[in-house]
Tab-separated table of C-alpha atoms in Angstrom:
chain	number	residue	atom	x	y	z
A	379	UNK	CA	49.522	11.540	-11.182
A	380	UNK	CA	47.779	8.460	-13.079
A	381	UNK	CA	45.637	6.299	-10.707
A	382	UNK	CA	44.661	2.855	-11.337
A	383	UNK	CA	41.184	2.071	-10.035
A	384	UNK	CA	40.447	-1.711	-9.297
A	385	UNK	CA	37.085	-3.413	-8.821
A	386	UNK	CA	37.761	-7.004	-8.072
A	387	UNK	CA	35.132	-9.680	-8.139
A	388	UNK	CA	35.499	-13.410	-7.398
A	389	UNK	CA	36.170	-14.292	-11.300
A	390	UNK	CA	36.388	-10.720	-12.643
A	391	UNK	CA	38.477	-7.523	-12.490
A	392	UNK	CA	37.151	-4.129	-13.785
A	393	UNK	CA	39.686	-1.333	-14.116
A	394	UNK	CA	40.155	2.221	-15.225
A	395	UNK	CA	43.422	4.327	-15.393
A	396	UNK	CA	42.520	7.886	-14.613
A	397	UNK	CA	44.700	10.885	-14.987
A	398	UNK	CA	44.207	12.710	-11.780
A	399	UNK	CA	45.016	16.086	-13.172
A	400	UNK	CA	42.559	16.091	-16.018
A	401	UNK	CA	40.317	13.456	-14.518
A	402	UNK	CA	40.397	11.906	-17.911
A	403	UNK	CA	40.063	8.122	-18.319
A	404	UNK	CA	43.001	6.941	-20.046
A	405	UNK	CA	41.998	3.342	-20.359
A	406	UNK	CA	39.491	0.905	-19.031
A	407	UNK	CA	38.747	-2.636	-19.311
A	408	UNK	CA	37.451	-5.848	-17.726
A	409	UNK	CA	39.090	-9.204	-17.091
A	410	UNK	CA	36.394	-12.054	-17.096
A	411	UNK	CA	36.316	-15.663	-16.140
A	412	UNK	CA	39.514	-15.477	-14.013
A	413	UNK	CA	40.270	-19.050	-12.889
A	414	UNK	CA	37.663	-20.420	-15.350
A	415	UNK	CA	38.112	-21.682	-18.976
A	416	UNK	CA	37.722	-18.960	-21.684
A	417	UNK	CA	39.421	-16.198	-19.684
A	418	UNK	CA	39.144	-12.796	-21.545
A	419	UNK	CA	40.716	-9.268	-21.253
A	420	UNK	CA	38.802	-6.521	-22.977
A	421	UNK	CA	40.791	-3.392	-22.963
A	422	UNK	CA	39.535	0.047	-24.158
A	423	UNK	CA	42.344	2.736	-24.599
A	424	UNK	CA	40.911	6.316	-24.840
A	425	UNK	CA	40.098	7.156	-28.486
A	426	UNK	CA	41.034	3.730	-29.752
A	427	UNK	CA	39.253	0.732	-30.518
A	428	UNK	CA	38.442	-2.104	-28.007
A	429	UNK	CA	41.242	-4.737	-27.951
A	430	UNK	CA	40.035	-8.292	-26.874
A	431	UNK	CA	42.639	-10.922	-25.557
A	432	UNK	CA	41.896	-14.340	-24.940
A	433	UNK	CA	44.438	-15.807	-22.652
A	434	UNK	CA	44.432	-18.002	-19.467
A	435	UNK	CA	43.945	-16.200	-16.134
A	436	UNK	CA	44.432	-19.018	-13.598
A	437	UNK	CA	44.348	-16.292	-10.770
A	438	UNK	CA	43.964	-12.409	-10.138
A	439	UNK	CA	47.759	-11.926	-10.095
A	440	UNK	CA	47.976	-12.975	-13.615
A	441	UNK	CA	44.956	-10.901	-14.494
A	442	UNK	CA	46.778	-7.784	-12.846
A	443	UNK	CA	49.939	-8.572	-14.837
A	444	UNK	CA	47.861	-8.727	-18.036
A	445	UNK	CA	46.183	-5.557	-17.175
A	446	UNK	CA	49.670	-3.800	-16.691
A	447	UNK	CA	50.991	-5.331	-19.974
A	448	UNK	CA	47.814	-3.914	-21.877
A	449	UNK	CA	48.189	-0.479	-20.275
A	450	UNK	CA	51.876	-0.405	-21.403
A	451	UNK	CA	51.745	-2.269	-24.631
A	452	UNK	CA	53.390	-0.432	-27.476
A	453	UNK	CA	50.166	-0.748	-29.741
A	454	UNK	CA	47.262	-0.282	-27.537
A	455	UNK	CA	48.732	0.926	-24.388
A	456	UNK	CA	48.563	4.460	-22.746
A	457	UNK	CA	51.565	4.616	-20.539
A	458	UNK	CA	55.327	3.546	-21.282
A	459	UNK	CA	55.875	1.776	-18.082
A	460	UNK	CA	54.469	0.832	-14.629
A	461	UNK	CA	56.300	3.869	-13.027
A	462	UNK	CA	53.694	6.027	-14.468
A	463	UNK	CA	50.918	4.523	-11.931
A	464	UNK	CA	51.255	6.768	-8.973
A	465	UNK	CA	48.735	4.928	-6.849
A	466	UNK	CA	45.996	2.373	-6.882
A	467	UNK	CA	42.545	2.822	-5.602
A	468	UNK	CA	40.474	-0.408	-4.638
A	469	UNK	CA	36.822	-0.603	-4.288
A	470	UNK	CA	36.149	-2.576	-1.155
A	471	UNK	CA	32.376	-3.693	-0.476
A	472	UNK	CA	32.372	-3.780	3.342
A	473	UNK	CA	33.987	-2.004	5.975
A	474	UNK	CA	31.705	-2.770	8.796
A	475	UNK	CA	32.030	-0.211	11.666
A	476	UNK	CA	35.932	0.019	11.455
A	477	UNK	CA	35.929	2.368	8.367
A	478	UNK	CA	33.905	5.640	8.109
A	479	UNK	CA	36.407	7.036	5.189
A	480	UNK	CA	38.885	5.661	2.796
A	481	UNK	CA	42.229	4.675	4.100
A	482	UNK	CA	45.761	3.729	2.738
A	483	UNK	CA	46.147	0.039	2.953
A	484	UNK	CA	48.613	-1.617	5.287
A	485	UNK	CA	48.817	-4.895	7.117
A	486	UNK	CA	46.247	-3.591	9.845
A	487	UNK	CA	43.885	-2.462	7.303
A	488	UNK	CA	44.047	-5.885	5.310
A	489	UNK	CA	43.233	-7.641	8.680
A	490	UNK	CA	40.298	-5.504	9.432
A	491	UNK	CA	38.809	-5.990	5.823
A	492	UNK	CA	39.190	-9.733	6.257
A	493	UNK	CA	37.382	-9.513	9.668
A	494	UNK	CA	34.479	-8.166	7.693
A	495	UNK	CA	34.424	-11.302	5.399
A	496	UNK	CA	31.354	-12.724	7.298
A	497	UNK	CA	29.382	-9.563	6.417
A	498	UNK	CA	30.251	-9.691	2.460
A	499	UNK	CA	31.332	-13.368	1.798
A	500	UNK	CA	30.668	-13.012	-1.891
A	501	UNK	CA	32.727	-9.617	-2.141
A	502	UNK	CA	35.484	-8.915	0.581
A	503	UNK	CA	37.427	-11.970	-0.088
A	504	UNK	CA	37.690	-11.191	-3.854
A	505	UNK	CA	38.557	-7.522	-2.940
A	506	UNK	CA	41.350	-8.773	-0.776
A	507	UNK	CA	42.654	-11.025	-3.556
A	508	UNK	CA	42.670	-8.001	-5.966
A	509	UNK	CA	44.828	-6.108	-3.405
A	510	UNK	CA	47.311	-8.776	-2.755
A	511	UNK	CA	47.530	-9.200	-6.461
A	512	UNK	CA	48.415	-5.664	-7.096
A	513	UNK	CA	50.748	-5.480	-4.013
A	514	UNK	CA	52.532	-8.547	-5.512
A	515	UNK	CA	52.951	-6.783	-8.925
A	516	UNK	CA	53.344	-3.365	-7.541
A	517	UNK	CA	54.882	-3.622	-4.145
A	518	UNK	CA	56.129	0.031	-3.965
A	519	UNK	CA	52.893	1.769	-5.408
A	520	UNK	CA	50.539	3.070	-2.469
A	521	UNK	CA	47.196	1.693	-2.340
A	522	UNK	CA	43.991	2.962	-0.899
A	523	UNK	CA	40.856	0.959	0.090
A	524	UNK	CA	37.529	2.802	-0.704
A	525	UNK	CA	34.664	1.159	1.108
A	526	UNK	CA	30.942	0.974	-0.308
A	527	UNK	CA	29.680	1.238	3.322
A	528	UNK	CA	31.840	4.127	4.480
A	529	UNK	CA	29.627	7.198	3.481
A	530	UNK	CA	26.791	5.455	5.444
A	531	UNK	CA	28.675	5.399	8.699
A	532	UNK	CA	27.066	8.747	9.757
A	533	UNK	CA	23.761	7.138	10.124
A	534	UNK	CA	22.460	7.539	13.768
A	535	UNK	CA	21.711	4.516	16.049
A	536	UNK	CA	17.884	4.821	15.504
A	537	UNK	CA	18.358	4.441	11.645
A	538	UNK	CA	20.873	1.593	11.665
A	539	UNK	CA	19.665	-0.745	14.611
A	540	UNK	CA	17.084	-3.502	13.739
A	541	UNK	CA	14.302	-4.646	15.942
A	542	UNK	CA	16.006	-7.602	17.314
A	543	UNK	CA	17.746	-8.562	20.584
A	544	UNK	CA	20.555	-6.199	21.038
A	545	UNK	CA	22.880	-9.057	21.808
A	546	UNK	CA	22.929	-9.780	18.102
A	547	UNK	CA	24.459	-6.435	17.440
A	548	UNK	CA	26.840	-6.686	20.230
A	549	UNK	CA	27.876	-10.132	19.220
A	550	UNK	CA	27.851	-10.101	15.493
A	551	UNK	CA	27.435	-6.354	14.442
A	552	UNK	CA	23.936	-7.038	12.964
A	553	UNK	CA	22.766	-3.531	11.851
A	554	UNK	CA	22.198	-1.625	8.806
A	555	UNK	CA	25.313	-0.663	6.827
A	556	UNK	CA	23.939	0.335	3.553
A	557	UNK	CA	26.047	-0.027	0.193
A	558	UNK	CA	26.662	1.927	-3.068
A	559	UNK	CA	28.017	4.622	-0.621
A	560	UNK	CA	30.848	5.900	-3.066
A	561	UNK	CA	27.960	6.611	-5.534
A	562	UNK	CA	25.779	8.258	-2.956
A	563	UNK	CA	28.480	10.447	-1.806
A	564	UNK	CA	29.405	11.306	-5.325
A	565	UNK	CA	25.975	12.184	-6.651
A	566	UNK	CA	24.682	14.185	-3.706
A	567	UNK	CA	28.010	16.283	-3.942
A	568	UNK	CA	27.505	16.627	-7.758
A	569	UNK	CA	23.842	17.519	-7.384
A	570	UNK	CA	24.526	20.475	-4.961
A	571	UNK	CA	27.284	21.434	-7.717
A	572	UNK	CA	24.813	21.453	-10.470
A	573	UNK	CA	22.204	23.714	-8.286
A	574	UNK	CA	25.218	25.963	-7.489
A	575	UNK	CA	25.041	25.380	-3.692
A	576	UNK	CA	26.761	23.816	-0.838
A	577	UNK	CA	25.831	20.232	-0.152
A	578	UNK	CA	25.996	21.047	3.639
A	579	UNK	CA	23.022	23.556	2.907
A	580	UNK	CA	20.849	20.885	1.300
A	581	UNK	CA	18.649	17.903	2.054
A	582	UNK	CA	19.234	15.510	-0.748
A	583	UNK	CA	17.664	12.144	-1.589
A	584	UNK	CA	19.740	10.069	-3.996
A	585	UNK	CA	18.208	7.366	-5.996
A	586	UNK	CA	20.701	4.907	-7.303
A	587	UNK	CA	18.548	2.808	-9.430
A	588	UNK	CA	20.296	-0.174	-11.289
A	589	UNK	CA	20.185	-3.850	-11.173
A	590	UNK	CA	21.149	-3.229	-7.745
A	591	UNK	CA	19.288	-0.342	-6.331
A	592	UNK	CA	19.432	1.799	-3.136
A	593	UNK	CA	18.115	5.299	-1.862
A	594	UNK	CA	19.848	7.467	0.659
A	595	UNK	CA	18.850	10.409	2.815
A	596	UNK	CA	21.642	12.895	2.621
A	597	UNK	CA	21.059	15.631	5.258
A	598	UNK	CA	23.595	18.619	5.007
A	599	UNK	CA	25.964	16.457	3.561
A	600	UNK	CA	25.748	13.510	5.879
A	601	UNK	CA	23.908	10.180	5.195
A	602	UNK	CA	21.065	9.666	7.909
A	603	UNK	CA	19.509	6.610	6.487
A	604	UNK	CA	19.644	4.360	3.461
A	605	UNK	CA	17.684	1.522	2.034
A	606	UNK	CA	20.148	-1.502	1.935
A	607	UNK	CA	20.887	-3.115	5.102
A	608	UNK	CA	23.215	-5.789	6.783
A	609	UNK	CA	23.459	-6.976	3.156
A	610	UNK	CA	22.407	-5.482	-0.434
A	611	UNK	CA	19.405	-7.598	-0.182
A	612	UNK	CA	17.128	-5.158	1.859
A	613	UNK	CA	15.310	-2.308	0.404
A	614	UNK	CA	13.966	-1.795	-2.918
A	615	UNK	CA	12.738	-4.536	-5.500
A	616	UNK	CA	15.963	-4.923	-7.636
A	617	UNK	CA	16.922	-6.823	-10.698
A	618	UNK	CA	16.944	-10.237	-9.075
A	619	UNK	CA	16.993	-9.238	-5.404
A	620	UNK	CA	13.501	-9.373	-3.527
A	621	UNK	CA	14.095	-6.102	-1.300
A	622	UNK	CA	11.859	-5.834	1.679
A	623	UNK	CA	9.741	-8.725	2.545
A	624	UNK	CA	8.212	-10.220	5.606
A	625	UNK	CA	10.971	-12.339	7.033
A	626	UNK	CA	8.381	-15.095	7.852
A	627	UNK	CA	8.014	-15.691	4.144
A	628	UNK	CA	11.542	-17.477	4.166
A	629	UNK	CA	10.275	-20.289	6.740
A	630	UNK	CA	6.964	-20.514	5.073
A	631	UNK	CA	8.568	-21.108	1.504
A	632	UNK	CA	11.222	-23.304	2.939
A	633	UNK	CA	8.679	-25.434	4.604
A	634	UNK	CA	6.421	-25.802	1.523
A	635	UNK	CA	9.285	-26.208	-1.039
A	636	UNK	CA	11.538	-28.209	1.083
A	637	UNK	CA	14.449	-25.651	0.793
A	638	UNK	CA	17.496	-24.944	2.904
A	639	UNK	CA	18.250	-21.635	4.340
A	640	UNK	CA	21.001	-21.351	1.738
A	641	UNK	CA	18.728	-22.328	-0.982
A	642	UNK	CA	16.240	-19.555	0.170
A	643	UNK	CA	18.832	-17.126	0.245
A	644	UNK	CA	19.667	-17.904	-3.294
A	645	UNK	CA	16.173	-17.464	-4.182
A	646	UNK	CA	16.179	-13.971	-2.531
A	647	UNK	CA	19.295	-12.828	-4.126
A	648	UNK	CA	19.108	-14.406	-7.584
A	649	UNK	CA	15.649	-15.468	-8.562
A	650	UNK	CA	13.648	-12.654	-7.209
A	651	UNK	CA	13.040	-8.924	-7.931
A	652	UNK	CA	11.638	-7.817	-11.359
A	653	UNK	CA	13.226	-11.071	-12.812
A	654	UNK	CA	11.251	-13.255	-10.528
A	655	UNK	CA	8.076	-10.990	-10.809
A	656	UNK	CA	7.988	-10.620	-14.427
A	657	UNK	CA	9.496	-14.025	-15.587
A	658	UNK	CA	11.083	-12.169	-18.276
A	659	UNK	CA	14.463	-10.759	-17.345
A	660	UNK	CA	16.484	-8.951	-14.690
A	661	UNK	CA	17.192	-6.334	-17.363
A	662	UNK	CA	14.899	-3.410	-16.801
A	663	UNK	CA	15.070	-2.636	-20.607
A	664	UNK	CA	13.756	-6.224	-21.361
A	665	UNK	CA	11.146	-5.816	-18.830
A	666	UNK	CA	9.960	-2.352	-20.124
A	667	UNK	CA	9.704	-3.725	-23.639
A	668	UNK	CA	7.653	-6.777	-22.498
A	669	UNK	CA	5.432	-4.526	-20.456
A	670	UNK	CA	4.922	-2.542	-23.605
A	671	UNK	CA	4.064	-5.622	-25.615
A	672	UNK	CA	1.275	-6.327	-23.100
A	673	UNK	CA	2.763	-8.692	-20.683
A	674	UNK	CA	0.887	-8.046	-17.381
A	675	UNK	CA	3.556	-9.528	-15.132
A	676	UNK	CA	6.199	-7.441	-16.550
A	677	UNK	CA	4.022	-4.445	-16.178
A	678	UNK	CA	3.136	-5.351	-12.608
A	679	UNK	CA	6.919	-5.685	-11.631
A	680	UNK	CA	7.646	-2.145	-12.878
A	681	UNK	CA	4.765	-0.659	-11.196
A	682	UNK	CA	5.827	-2.282	-7.984
A	683	UNK	CA	9.448	-1.194	-8.620
A	684	UNK	CA	8.551	2.470	-9.128
A	685	UNK	CA	5.983	2.505	-6.104
A	686	UNK	CA	8.617	1.268	-3.845
A	687	UNK	CA	10.916	4.068	-4.926
A	688	UNK	CA	8.403	6.540	-4.317
A	689	UNK	CA	7.604	5.083	-0.982
A	690	UNK	CA	11.250	5.510	0.145
A	691	UNK	CA	11.468	9.051	-1.151
A	692	UNK	CA	8.458	9.725	1.055
A	693	UNK	CA	10.067	8.028	4.044
A	694	UNK	CA	13.326	9.885	3.541
A	695	UNK	CA	11.641	13.130	3.319
A	696	UNK	CA	9.935	12.575	6.654
A	697	UNK	CA	13.388	11.316	7.997
A	698	UNK	CA	14.871	14.749	7.213
A	699	UNK	CA	11.846	16.883	7.804
A	700	UNK	CA	11.902	17.961	4.101
A	701	UNK	CA	13.938	17.548	1.090
A	702	UNK	CA	15.472	20.115	-1.478
A	703	UNK	CA	16.521	17.897	-4.187
A	704	UNK	CA	15.917	14.343	-5.579
A	705	UNK	CA	18.676	12.878	-7.780
A	706	UNK	CA	18.302	9.926	-10.133
A	707	UNK	CA	21.299	7.923	-10.935
A	708	UNK	CA	22.773	4.657	-12.075
A	709	UNK	CA	21.751	2.637	-15.121
A	710	UNK	CA	17.823	2.723	-14.633
A	711	UNK	CA	17.950	6.116	-12.995
A	712	UNK	CA	20.194	7.911	-15.597
A	713	UNK	CA	18.536	6.213	-18.578
A	714	UNK	CA	14.932	5.195	-18.133
A	715	UNK	CA	12.985	8.366	-19.064
A	716	UNK	CA	9.523	6.888	-18.460
A	717	UNK	CA	10.592	5.300	-15.219
A	718	UNK	CA	11.379	8.703	-13.766
A	719	UNK	CA	7.957	10.094	-14.990
A	720	UNK	CA	6.384	7.157	-13.288
A	721	UNK	CA	8.103	7.863	-9.840
A	722	UNK	CA	7.401	11.452	-10.106
A	723	UNK	CA	3.731	11.091	-10.434
A	724	UNK	CA	3.750	10.051	-6.807
A	725	UNK	CA	5.529	13.249	-5.826
A	726	UNK	CA	3.103	16.010	-6.353
A	727	UNK	CA	2.679	16.645	-2.705
A	728	UNK	CA	6.226	17.765	-2.664
A	729	UNK	CA	5.457	20.670	-4.861
A	730	UNK	CA	7.478	19.217	-7.791
A	731	UNK	CA	6.612	18.223	-11.265
A	732	UNK	CA	8.682	16.752	-13.935
A	733	UNK	CA	9.425	18.735	-17.142
A	734	UNK	CA	8.904	16.529	-20.153
A	735	UNK	CA	11.278	18.203	-22.393
A	736	UNK	CA	14.109	18.465	-19.747
A	737	UNK	CA	13.493	14.906	-18.841
A	738	UNK	CA	14.104	13.549	-22.114
A	739	UNK	CA	17.822	12.842	-21.410
A	740	UNK	CA	19.934	9.852	-20.944
A	741	UNK	CA	23.123	9.800	-18.792
A	742	UNK	CA	23.499	13.734	-18.682
A	743	UNK	CA	23.849	16.001	-15.662
A	744	UNK	CA	20.519	18.118	-15.817
A	745	UNK	CA	17.618	19.373	-13.922
A	746	UNK	CA	14.612	17.395	-15.039
A	747	UNK	CA	11.699	19.202	-12.972
A	748	UNK	CA	9.792	22.099	-14.064
A	749	UNK	CA	11.097	25.786	-13.294
A	750	UNK	CA	9.707	26.881	-9.935
A	751	UNK	CA	9.385	23.395	-8.345
A	752	UNK	CA	9.835	23.634	-4.741
A	753	UNK	CA	11.868	20.429	-4.873
A	754	UNK	CA	14.158	20.146	-7.795
A	755	UNK	CA	14.555	16.822	-9.420
A	756	UNK	CA	17.867	15.796	-11.364
A	757	UNK	CA	19.417	13.206	-13.355
A	758	UNK	CA	22.997	12.860	-12.250
A	759	UNK	CA	25.348	10.125	-13.935
A	760	UNK	CA	27.323	8.470	-11.241
A	761	UNK	CA	31.022	7.903	-11.522
A	762	UNK	CA	32.363	5.685	-8.810
A	763	UNK	CA	35.480	5.094	-10.324
A	764	UNK	CA	36.224	8.740	-10.472
A	765	UNK	CA	35.192	9.171	-6.938
A	766	UNK	CA	37.567	6.369	-5.978
A	767	UNK	CA	40.447	8.061	-7.755
A	768	UNK	CA	39.704	11.227	-6.125
A	769	UNK	CA	39.726	9.792	-2.668
A	770	UNK	CA	42.751	7.805	-3.472
A	771	UNK	CA	44.646	11.094	-4.705
A	772	UNK	CA	43.598	12.956	-1.534
A	773	UNK	CA	45.344	10.102	0.705
A	774	UNK	CA	48.569	9.755	-1.326
A	775	UNK	CA	49.321	13.200	-2.668
């Protein structure tokens, strides 16, 4: 069966067509600037050159139709007709407390996703638009929602409750939800597989380090804590997000700078992190280059990032009363060789040490700690699209 995986943003649509038997990516692509002048579809069929199609995309339904046209095109397509798509898997950012696993989409599910819009106002409405657009183009194809938050729904109350009046949880469901769940699920399972063990027998810390970054504690197959919170703003310092700060800072800066709460929220989400600290970029590669050239602010931003990662690893080791494996994944985790070294420098107390030769890899499944290390460190490339395809297949076959 061929499964179309859709990740829909407010003005973008990423897609992959995956053969569920071989798990090969037949084609992938990106629709950009939907509803904006200069709309562009970049389509990449397996083994062929990229195709760029500049054409108006006034809405997501038009974008989905263009994706179908690209997939079935006589020259750069990979299937003959829409009939060769057996199911569609949709990434949905927030499932609240309603969804602890992926589900086949029906009217009741659509309503429940919409009820979570307040918790993810930038993401869930866009996800719903993508689902509705696909339903319009492919009304008879089964569709599945795979939630970023679902894997973290096994967290105990002591991990997800905030130190706030309980009524805010009762009235508004203010609690820690966590994100990147599909990645944390996939990577923890893959790490166990690499080690030749069952995930249910291990305590694993997953470090999903990219422009957005989060860490999770996976205790015998279940997430027991994670660094992101009600929103993806909490936790680690990230590309443009502040991560953990004293909440009183917000009111202090608002008064000093004359900012509204919405403007302050924008600062925390889009102008902070390594970008705000370094004054260079939100791209860790640019910040690392600047640091190597003597930029002290860039060096300080990276040091702070690595330090926070190490602190969370320590905290989650305590939360699980031990750890067997630490997996690095996502753009920075998979590709920043020196970054993994810097983080590992804090972890000697765990009886682990990085192996310089093994660590000299980017984007490969591999153990990077020295032989005999009590705690194993790994590089494990994430594959959220494949995880979505697998979960979709499990529900529709």
